[in-house]
């Protein structure tokens, strides 16, 4: 009997350790710590890329060796509302010295919002070995790690991109299919509760507006900040699982994330798909597309009317 | 005998007061310097503002005074000092830009550099600003350092500038659609490369210096004085001020932002006017321009706010030490001229996205054509203002 109990405990321990290592390994596959990055700054197979929201951050100072991707111009098509074309994105990566075997570490300001969006674009183009610096610029700066304003230049890389992987991207028609019940998915609105309830159209100080306030019917509200700890790093997989399970998202159904213009929602896309391994699409049209679309159903809890006093 | 004693007592009092202000500034800088990027920037801004105040006060780096000296007395030394600052700043900025924008022809602009759109609105703003300088007796930066000298006019001019900014915000949307939106933003290195831009700027400044030296009358030599007197009593030669201000501008751009003194004033005015419901909900395109940005205040302390506070305190310290601290009550005429000129200064600075420090000094150093246009029309405004003053008999 004692032998049996001992065996059961041992087996249990092995199982727990195995599970824990799986989770840790999963996280480590997609995230690197600030300490790890500082130790690996000179690794020639590594390319560090900054994607910051605020212009001028990179130029003032950045992680030594990093290259700058400007989200306004480098990661989008500057005329049509779309992500960068395969041709332009491949050119950008090659100029940054990225080759087929290169590991890319992305980081940025404001809790890696746009760095995560960068990671999503890398994933749309099926580029492997792309990771986020956990905690981003803010954590690196808070820890007084080295910064420079010298610009590094690299010999052109040879990466070749394949077709776009549209499976991680939701279009308006995909969202409409969920709304009218012809497709099954969980919608996660990562904006602030005031935007979700329709009290405001956009965050204070932001000029991109939708002409209707509210949220997509059926969407749950989990502001992006729920996914991070106090120091800006992602919460552990267990904690993340609990946060999303509380609103009925447990990976049993596909998920669609959205925000106002589709960038911040990439942060939650990253947490759900890369750390928890759920099937997630990012709706990059987001509320500025949905809230301006004629005839689609809207939930407006606050009852705010556009143009009304 | 009694008079000498009184003078001695007042100089001791000034010395103690100056020491207390220096202690206060250092303590504040120490308290601001939390180990965060924001804390370091605030602390640096305060100290560089204080140094700027010292340099402005000691070398009498007042854009209006030096222009008037040239127009009325043919004394070109002040304007040559300004040209010196622009030469030093141009060299330093161009040396730095390579690390900020490695390829200037890429279409990208260096971060935060004061490169504004060109249009008749910029010319109008500069002209009104120049007129405001002549009416109020100083530009905004000089009113700030004069505040440290106890000037009776400066408070009225600065209050007027707040009103002027509000008027500028109220007319912004219409002017933006009329002219500013289509105005090209021309950065010389973006068109000519760093070498070409440097060559053009230095040639223009050399030509200007030659012209000033030719048109100006030679100044009378001043009697020799001791080193202490030269430092604390006599004004510093303006070209010394110019060299030091040029160097400060470069270091300041590297660490925090280009020199500028109107961002905080503009922000205060915008926040107040917005709170009173005087402004349209959206100021079209305004926040997208570099320059003396005037965002609605989110935090009590901004880099530009502590820079301006440092400027006033730094000027106060050296004014106390040099005996230039001479506060007195304003006369009605002075107050009214200060207020009216101040409104013009604020209005002009808002339309031109900065003033003689932000748009002229920092802009030209950066190779912005908008800086040159501002300089031209600002000088024209001063000249017109001086004619007005002569005509009005004041």
Tab-separated table of C-alpha atoms in Angstrom, chain B:
chain	number	residue	atom	x	y	z
B	1	UNK	CA	29.319	106.656	3.981
B	2	UNK	CA	25.738	105.596	4.760
B	3	UNK	CA	25.113	104.976	1.100
B	4	UNK	CA	28.176	102.691	0.816
B	5	UNK	CA	26.984	100.721	3.841
B	6	UNK	CA	23.551	100.315	2.294
B	7	UNK	CA	25.084	99.116	-0.977
B	8	UNK	CA	27.299	96.641	0.900
B	9	UNK	CA	24.333	95.334	2.914
B	10	UNK	CA	22.233	94.868	-0.229
B	11	UNK	CA	25.051	93.015	-2.016
B	12	UNK	CA	25.377	90.659	0.970
B	13	UNK	CA	21.638	90.085	0.897
B	14	UNK	CA	21.812	89.412	-2.848
B	15	UNK	CA	24.620	86.916	-2.312
B	16	UNK	CA	22.628	85.028	0.336
B	17	UNK	CA	19.498	85.101	-1.824
B	18	UNK	CA	21.477	83.815	-4.844
B	19	UNK	CA	22.982	81.003	-2.755
B	20	UNK	CA	19.496	80.010	-1.576
B	21	UNK	CA	18.145	79.915	-5.154
B	22	UNK	CA	21.139	77.837	-6.327
B	23	UNK	CA	20.552	75.445	-3.432
B	24	UNK	CA	16.847	75.286	-4.304
B	25	UNK	CA	17.531	74.494	-7.979
B	26	UNK	CA	20.058	71.768	-7.101
B	27	UNK	CA	17.699	70.246	-4.541
B	28	UNK	CA	14.856	70.248	-7.056
B	29	UNK	CA	17.091	68.654	-9.710
B	30	UNK	CA	18.110	65.984	-7.204
B	31	UNK	CA	14.483	65.282	-6.282
B	32	UNK	CA	13.458	65.071	-9.958
B	33	UNK	CA	16.280	62.671	-10.817
B	34	UNK	CA	14.441	59.439	-10.065
B	35	UNK	CA	16.172	56.445	-11.686
B	36	UNK	CA	13.782	56.417	-14.648
B	37	UNK	CA	14.175	57.858	-18.151
B	38	UNK	CA	11.457	60.426	-17.337
B	39	UNK	CA	13.155	61.458	-14.094
B	40	UNK	CA	16.548	61.816	-15.754
B	41	UNK	CA	15.056	63.925	-18.559
B	42	UNK	CA	13.241	66.220	-16.121
B	43	UNK	CA	16.332	66.760	-14.014
B	44	UNK	CA	18.470	67.437	-17.096
B	45	UNK	CA	15.835	69.843	-18.454
B	46	UNK	CA	15.793	71.843	-15.222
B	47	UNK	CA	19.579	72.168	-15.104
B	48	UNK	CA	19.958	72.971	-18.793
B	49	UNK	CA	17.171	75.558	-18.461
B	50	UNK	CA	19.040	77.155	-15.560
B	51	UNK	CA	22.245	77.250	-17.619
B	52	UNK	CA	20.328	78.756	-20.557
B	53	UNK	CA	18.961	81.449	-18.211
B	54	UNK	CA	22.488	82.230	-16.990
B	55	UNK	CA	23.795	82.513	-20.557
B	56	UNK	CA	20.870	84.653	-21.779
B	57	UNK	CA	21.112	87.048	-18.830
B	58	UNK	CA	24.898	87.374	-18.749
B	59	UNK	CA	25.344	87.899	-22.499
B	60	UNK	CA	22.111	89.908	-22.922
B	61	UNK	CA	21.014	87.453	-25.596
B	62	UNK	CA	17.780	89.301	-26.296
B	63	UNK	CA	16.684	88.968	-29.913
B	64	UNK	CA	14.864	92.294	-29.880
B	65	UNK	CA	17.653	94.277	-28.194
B	66	UNK	CA	20.361	93.008	-30.529
B	67	UNK	CA	18.238	93.697	-33.618
B	68	UNK	CA	17.358	97.201	-32.333
B	69	UNK	CA	21.022	97.881	-31.527
B	70	UNK	CA	21.831	97.164	-35.148
B	71	UNK	CA	18.957	99.148	-36.673
B	72	UNK	CA	19.289	102.180	-34.415
B	73	UNK	CA	22.970	102.346	-33.530
B	74	UNK	CA	24.622	100.224	-36.190
B	75	UNK	CA	25.979	97.964	-33.445
B	76	UNK	CA	26.235	94.533	-35.091
B	77	UNK	CA	27.908	92.701	-32.188
B	78	UNK	CA	24.681	91.193	-30.868
B	79	UNK	CA	23.529	89.883	-34.245
B	80	UNK	CA	27.025	88.509	-34.886
B	81	UNK	CA	26.689	86.667	-31.565
B	82	UNK	CA	23.443	85.142	-32.846
B	83	UNK	CA	25.168	84.102	-36.083
B	84	UNK	CA	27.931	82.517	-33.949
B	85	UNK	CA	25.334	80.468	-32.044
B	86	UNK	CA	23.829	79.346	-35.359
B	87	UNK	CA	27.232	78.294	-36.751
B	88	UNK	CA	28.093	76.235	-33.638
B	89	UNK	CA	24.608	74.735	-33.515
B	90	UNK	CA	24.580	73.921	-37.247
B	91	UNK	CA	27.908	72.083	-36.955
B	92	UNK	CA	26.761	70.162	-33.875
B	93	UNK	CA	23.289	69.299	-35.172
B	94	UNK	CA	24.648	68.057	-38.492
B	95	UNK	CA	27.223	65.932	-36.668
B	96	UNK	CA	24.458	64.390	-34.549
B	97	UNK	CA	21.873	63.864	-37.258
B	98	UNK	CA	23.839	61.006	-38.811
B	99	UNK	CA	23.083	58.845	-35.795
B	100	UNK	CA	19.432	59.864	-35.777
B	101	UNK	CA	18.681	59.611	-39.495
B	102	UNK	CA	21.509	57.727	-41.238
B	103	UNK	CA	20.102	58.412	-44.720
B	104	UNK	CA	18.723	61.964	-44.869
B	105	UNK	CA	17.319	61.398	-48.365
B	106	UNK	CA	14.992	58.647	-47.056
B	107	UNK	CA	12.191	61.147	-46.465
B	108	UNK	CA	12.324	60.700	-42.695
B	109	UNK	CA	12.862	63.688	-40.416
B	110	UNK	CA	15.078	63.665	-37.321
B	111	UNK	CA	13.034	63.154	-34.135
B	112	UNK	CA	11.591	66.261	-32.488
B	113	UNK	CA	13.657	68.674	-34.615
B	114	UNK	CA	11.835	71.935	-35.214
B	115	UNK	CA	11.144	71.643	-38.926
B	116	UNK	CA	7.815	73.263	-39.740
B	117	UNK	CA	5.566	73.626	-42.796
B	118	UNK	CA	6.168	76.584	-45.103
B	119	UNK	CA	3.255	78.845	-45.905
B	120	UNK	CA	2.175	82.462	-45.682
B	121	UNK	CA	0.826	81.630	-42.219
B	122	UNK	CA	4.414	81.043	-41.011
B	123	UNK	CA	5.459	84.403	-42.508
B	124	UNK	CA	2.459	86.113	-40.910
B	125	UNK	CA	3.169	84.500	-37.536
B	126	UNK	CA	6.816	85.596	-37.652
B	127	UNK	CA	5.837	89.138	-38.676
B	128	UNK	CA	3.317	89.441	-35.834
B	129	UNK	CA	5.900	87.973	-33.455
B	130	UNK	CA	8.461	90.589	-34.565
B	131	UNK	CA	5.921	93.368	-34.059
B	132	UNK	CA	5.101	91.943	-30.631
B	133	UNK	CA	8.803	92.019	-29.745
B	134	UNK	CA	9.026	95.700	-30.636
B	135	UNK	CA	5.803	96.586	-28.792
B	136	UNK	CA	6.537	94.618	-25.600
B	137	UNK	CA	10.307	95.259	-25.647
B	138	UNK	CA	11.483	91.622	-25.814
B	139	UNK	CA	10.853	88.212	-27.282
B	140	UNK	CA	9.395	85.462	-25.077
B	141	UNK	CA	12.759	84.036	-23.952
B	142	UNK	CA	14.019	87.507	-23.012
B	143	UNK	CA	10.813	88.218	-21.084
B	144	UNK	CA	11.475	85.008	-19.188
B	145	UNK	CA	15.036	85.967	-18.277
B	146	UNK	CA	13.864	89.498	-17.502
B	147	UNK	CA	11.368	87.955	-15.083
B	148	UNK	CA	14.513	86.808	-13.284
B	149	UNK	CA	15.749	90.402	-13.312
B	150	UNK	CA	12.512	91.586	-11.714
B	151	UNK	CA	11.234	93.285	-14.894
B	152	UNK	CA	7.874	94.998	-14.327
B	153	UNK	CA	6.796	94.395	-17.952
B	154	UNK	CA	7.618	90.680	-18.275
B	155	UNK	CA	4.651	89.338	-16.232
B	156	UNK	CA	2.191	91.306	-18.378
B	157	UNK	CA	3.878	90.232	-21.607
B	158	UNK	CA	3.865	86.563	-20.561
B	159	UNK	CA	0.205	86.748	-19.515
B	160	UNK	CA	-0.518	88.433	-22.851
B	161	UNK	CA	1.320	85.595	-24.607
B	162	UNK	CA	-1.063	83.091	-22.979
B	163	UNK	CA	-4.014	85.046	-24.394
B	164	UNK	CA	-2.280	85.277	-27.771
B	165	UNK	CA	-1.787	81.509	-27.861
B	166	UNK	CA	-5.500	81.021	-27.153
B	167	UNK	CA	-6.382	83.360	-30.061
B	168	UNK	CA	-3.954	81.400	-32.241
B	169	UNK	CA	-5.609	78.088	-31.355
B	170	UNK	CA	-9.018	79.604	-32.122
B	171	UNK	CA	-7.942	80.588	-35.652
B	172	UNK	CA	-5.810	77.474	-36.286
B	173	UNK	CA	-8.326	75.199	-38.044
B	174	UNK	CA	-9.264	77.822	-40.650
B	175	UNK	CA	-5.610	78.715	-41.376
B	176	UNK	CA	-4.629	75.043	-41.468
B	177	UNK	CA	-7.122	74.317	-44.219
B	178	UNK	CA	-6.351	77.558	-46.084
B	179	UNK	CA	-2.576	77.165	-46.250
B	180	UNK	CA	-0.714	75.074	-43.677
B	181	UNK	CA	-1.993	71.662	-44.765
B	182	UNK	CA	-0.500	72.037	-48.276
B	183	UNK	CA	2.671	73.724	-47.003
B	184	UNK	CA	5.824	71.715	-47.778
B	185	UNK	CA	8.028	70.692	-44.833
B	186	UNK	CA	11.530	71.288	-46.173
B	187	UNK	CA	14.531	69.888	-44.340
B	188	UNK	CA	17.717	70.910	-46.142
B	189	UNK	CA	19.623	67.618	-45.517
B	190	UNK	CA	16.565	65.828	-46.929
B	191	UNK	CA	17.112	67.665	-50.228
B	192	UNK	CA	20.887	68.211	-50.332
B	193	UNK	CA	22.351	65.524	-48.062
B	194	UNK	CA	24.267	66.398	-44.902
B	195	UNK	CA	27.288	67.785	-46.751
B	196	UNK	CA	25.246	69.997	-49.051
B	197	UNK	CA	23.079	71.276	-46.231
B	198	UNK	CA	26.104	72.079	-44.080
B	199	UNK	CA	27.810	73.885	-46.932
B	200	UNK	CA	24.719	75.940	-47.772
B	201	UNK	CA	23.976	76.862	-44.156
B	202	UNK	CA	27.559	77.865	-43.355
B	203	UNK	CA	27.788	79.881	-46.578
B	204	UNK	CA	24.572	81.732	-45.757
B	205	UNK	CA	25.755	82.424	-42.203
B	206	UNK	CA	29.167	83.577	-43.468
B	207	UNK	CA	27.491	85.912	-45.950
B	208	UNK	CA	25.285	87.255	-43.169
B	209	UNK	CA	28.285	87.799	-40.895
B	210	UNK	CA	30.148	89.608	-43.681
B	211	UNK	CA	27.124	91.830	-44.349
B	212	UNK	CA	26.684	92.642	-40.637
B	213	UNK	CA	30.370	93.421	-40.179
B	214	UNK	CA	30.291	95.673	-43.240
B	215	UNK	CA	27.111	97.541	-42.359
B	216	UNK	CA	27.773	97.806	-38.626
B	217	UNK	CA	29.771	100.620	-37.082
B	218	UNK	CA	32.871	99.647	-35.110
B	219	UNK	CA	32.153	99.635	-31.380
B	220	UNK	CA	34.185	101.755	-29.007
B	221	UNK	CA	36.711	99.728	-27.022
B	222	UNK	CA	35.687	99.156	-23.407
B	223	UNK	CA	38.094	99.895	-20.552
B	224	UNK	CA	39.859	96.791	-19.217
B	225	UNK	CA	38.440	95.256	-16.023
B	226	UNK	CA	39.399	92.441	-13.653
B	227	UNK	CA	38.270	88.864	-14.392
B	228	UNK	CA	35.715	88.965	-11.566
B	229	UNK	CA	34.197	92.149	-12.907
B	230	UNK	CA	34.187	90.775	-16.449
B	231	UNK	CA	32.293	87.683	-15.212
B	232	UNK	CA	29.820	89.211	-12.805
B	233	UNK	CA	29.483	92.905	-13.544
B	234	UNK	CA	30.024	93.547	-17.221
B	235	UNK	CA	27.873	91.859	-19.855
B	236	UNK	CA	29.604	88.953	-21.495
B	237	UNK	CA	30.521	89.500	-25.147
B	238	UNK	CA	27.527	88.227	-27.132
B	239	UNK	CA	29.673	85.935	-29.276
B	240	UNK	CA	30.822	84.117	-26.107
B	241	UNK	CA	27.156	83.707	-25.206
B	242	UNK	CA	26.544	82.579	-28.786
B	243	UNK	CA	29.202	79.852	-28.682
B	244	UNK	CA	27.962	78.544	-25.324
B	245	UNK	CA	24.293	78.679	-26.371
B	246	UNK	CA	25.135	76.820	-29.591
B	247	UNK	CA	26.852	74.095	-27.568
B	248	UNK	CA	23.996	73.899	-25.070
B	249	UNK	CA	21.527	73.581	-27.963
B	250	UNK	CA	23.394	70.573	-29.344
B	251	UNK	CA	23.672	68.777	-25.995
B	252	UNK	CA	20.061	69.566	-25.222
B	253	UNK	CA	18.909	68.126	-28.563
B	254	UNK	CA	20.959	64.981	-27.934
B	255	UNK	CA	19.576	64.378	-24.463
B	256	UNK	CA	15.969	65.608	-24.382
B	257	UNK	CA	14.700	67.983	-27.077
B	258	UNK	CA	15.742	71.061	-29.064
B	259	UNK	CA	15.811	74.329	-27.141
B	260	UNK	CA	12.398	75.978	-27.040
B	261	UNK	CA	10.532	78.120	-24.567
B	262	UNK	CA	6.918	78.233	-25.768
B	263	UNK	CA	5.747	74.619	-25.537
B	264	UNK	CA	4.807	74.905	-21.878
B	265	UNK	CA	3.172	78.325	-22.315
B	266	UNK	CA	1.234	76.991	-25.297
B	267	UNK	CA	0.184	73.885	-23.380
B	268	UNK	CA	-1.027	75.957	-20.422
B	269	UNK	CA	-3.001	78.204	-22.754
B	270	UNK	CA	-4.442	75.269	-24.717
B	271	UNK	CA	-5.426	73.403	-21.560
B	272	UNK	CA	-7.122	76.509	-20.107
B	273	UNK	CA	-8.861	77.524	-23.339
B	274	UNK	CA	-9.938	73.950	-23.958
B	275	UNK	CA	-11.265	73.690	-20.398
B	276	UNK	CA	-13.272	76.879	-20.925
B	277	UNK	CA	-14.771	75.411	-24.093
B	278	UNK	CA	-13.207	78.068	-26.348
B	279	UNK	CA	-11.423	75.675	-28.677
B	280	UNK	CA	-12.774	73.347	-31.337
B	281	UNK	CA	-12.694	69.701	-30.290
B	282	UNK	CA	-9.983	68.938	-32.825
B	283	UNK	CA	-7.116	71.194	-33.817
B	284	UNK	CA	-6.501	69.850	-37.297
B	285	UNK	CA	-3.070	68.371	-37.848
B	286	UNK	CA	-1.481	70.431	-35.064
B	287	UNK	CA	-0.143	67.580	-32.982
B	288	UNK	CA	1.438	65.971	-36.023
B	289	UNK	CA	3.969	68.782	-36.485
B	290	UNK	CA	7.323	68.900	-34.768
B	291	UNK	CA	8.160	72.187	-33.133
B	292	UNK	CA	7.143	73.769	-29.885
B	293	UNK	CA	4.347	71.232	-29.479
B	294	UNK	CA	1.426	72.348	-27.407
B	295	UNK	CA	-0.355	69.246	-26.240
B	296	UNK	CA	-3.090	69.454	-23.634
B	297	UNK	CA	-1.401	68.978	-20.276
B	298	UNK	CA	-1.540	65.441	-18.899
B	299	UNK	CA	1.076	65.827	-16.163
B	300	UNK	CA	1.943	68.704	-13.866
B	301	UNK	CA	5.627	68.695	-14.777
B	302	UNK	CA	6.812	68.607	-18.366
B	303	UNK	CA	10.365	68.764	-19.667
B	304	UNK	CA	9.683	72.166	-21.205
B	305	UNK	CA	7.952	73.392	-18.053
B	306	UNK	CA	10.928	72.683	-15.802
B	307	UNK	CA	13.270	74.018	-18.522
B	308	UNK	CA	11.426	77.356	-18.459
B	309	UNK	CA	11.349	77.383	-14.641
B	310	UNK	CA	15.105	76.705	-14.657
B	311	UNK	CA	15.628	79.539	-17.152
B	312	UNK	CA	13.903	82.063	-14.876
B	313	UNK	CA	15.711	80.797	-11.761
B	314	UNK	CA	19.131	80.713	-13.468
B	315	UNK	CA	18.677	84.261	-14.750
B	316	UNK	CA	17.546	85.333	-11.274
B	317	UNK	CA	20.705	83.969	-9.658
B	318	UNK	CA	23.086	85.820	-11.970
B	319	UNK	CA	20.907	88.949	-11.904
B	320	UNK	CA	21.221	88.924	-8.095
B	321	UNK	CA	25.003	88.484	-8.314
B	322	UNK	CA	25.546	91.121	-11.002
B	323	UNK	CA	23.272	93.742	-9.478
B	324	UNK	CA	20.776	93.493	-12.363
B	325	UNK	CA	17.995	92.370	-9.995
B	326	UNK	CA	15.996	95.574	-9.854
B	327	UNK	CA	12.324	94.925	-9.282
B	328	UNK	CA	9.918	97.856	-9.386
B	329	UNK	CA	6.233	98.530	-9.918
B	330	UNK	CA	5.127	98.856	-13.542
B	331	UNK	CA	3.750	102.050	-15.010
B	332	UNK	CA	0.344	101.829	-16.712
B	333	UNK	CA	1.786	102.431	-20.192
B	334	UNK	CA	4.401	99.714	-19.681
B	335	UNK	CA	1.794	97.241	-18.505
B	336	UNK	CA	-0.476	97.927	-21.471
B	337	UNK	CA	2.375	97.709	-23.988
B	338	UNK	CA	3.558	94.502	-22.329
B	339	UNK	CA	0.090	92.991	-22.506
B	340	UNK	CA	-0.562	94.048	-26.112
B	341	UNK	CA	2.909	93.008	-27.285
B	342	UNK	CA	2.549	89.753	-25.361
B	343	UNK	CA	-0.712	88.906	-27.154
B	344	UNK	CA	1.107	89.421	-30.477
B	345	UNK	CA	4.039	87.287	-29.291
B	346	UNK	CA	1.713	84.442	-28.287
B	347	UNK	CA	-0.369	84.644	-31.461
B	348	UNK	CA	2.716	84.772	-33.675
B	349	UNK	CA	4.460	81.934	-31.826
B	350	UNK	CA	1.384	79.726	-32.092
B	351	UNK	CA	0.998	80.223	-35.842
B	352	UNK	CA	4.753	79.752	-36.402
B	353	UNK	CA	4.871	76.684	-34.093
B	354	UNK	CA	7.522	78.342	-31.940
B	355	UNK	CA	9.434	81.520	-31.358
B	356	UNK	CA	12.908	82.980	-31.754
B	357	UNK	CA	14.378	80.098	-29.749
B	358	UNK	CA	12.337	77.135	-31.023
B	359	UNK	CA	11.682	78.032	-34.671
B	360	UNK	CA	14.562	80.436	-35.421
B	361	UNK	CA	17.476	79.150	-33.345
B	362	UNK	CA	16.693	75.406	-33.129
B	363	UNK	CA	15.059	75.386	-36.574
B	364	UNK	CA	17.976	76.961	-38.462
B	365	UNK	CA	20.498	74.787	-36.595
B	366	UNK	CA	18.488	71.770	-37.787
B	367	UNK	CA	18.570	72.945	-41.414
B	368	UNK	CA	14.859	73.783	-41.508
B	369	UNK	CA	13.845	76.267	-44.191
B	370	UNK	CA	11.006	77.288	-41.851
B	371	UNK	CA	13.649	78.652	-39.443
B	372	UNK	CA	15.094	80.931	-42.126
B	373	UNK	CA	11.647	82.155	-43.203
B	374	UNK	CA	10.815	82.894	-39.573
B	375	UNK	CA	14.062	84.844	-39.142
B	376	UNK	CA	13.422	86.974	-42.226
B	377	UNK	CA	9.861	87.963	-41.365
B	378	UNK	CA	10.591	88.360	-37.666
B	379	UNK	CA	13.308	90.927	-38.420
B	380	UNK	CA	10.879	92.677	-40.792
B	381	UNK	CA	8.328	92.752	-37.954
B	382	UNK	CA	10.860	94.283	-35.567
B	383	UNK	CA	11.762	96.936	-38.128
B	384	UNK	CA	8.074	97.784	-38.655
B	385	UNK	CA	7.574	97.852	-34.886
B	386	UNK	CA	10.480	100.241	-34.426
B	387	UNK	CA	8.974	102.566	-37.031
B	388	UNK	CA	5.678	102.368	-35.129
B	389	UNK	CA	7.429	103.176	-31.864
B	390	UNK	CA	9.157	106.188	-33.384
B	391	UNK	CA	5.878	107.337	-34.892
B	392	UNK	CA	4.074	106.876	-31.565
B	393	UNK	CA	6.863	108.576	-29.663
B	394	UNK	CA	7.670	105.710	-27.207
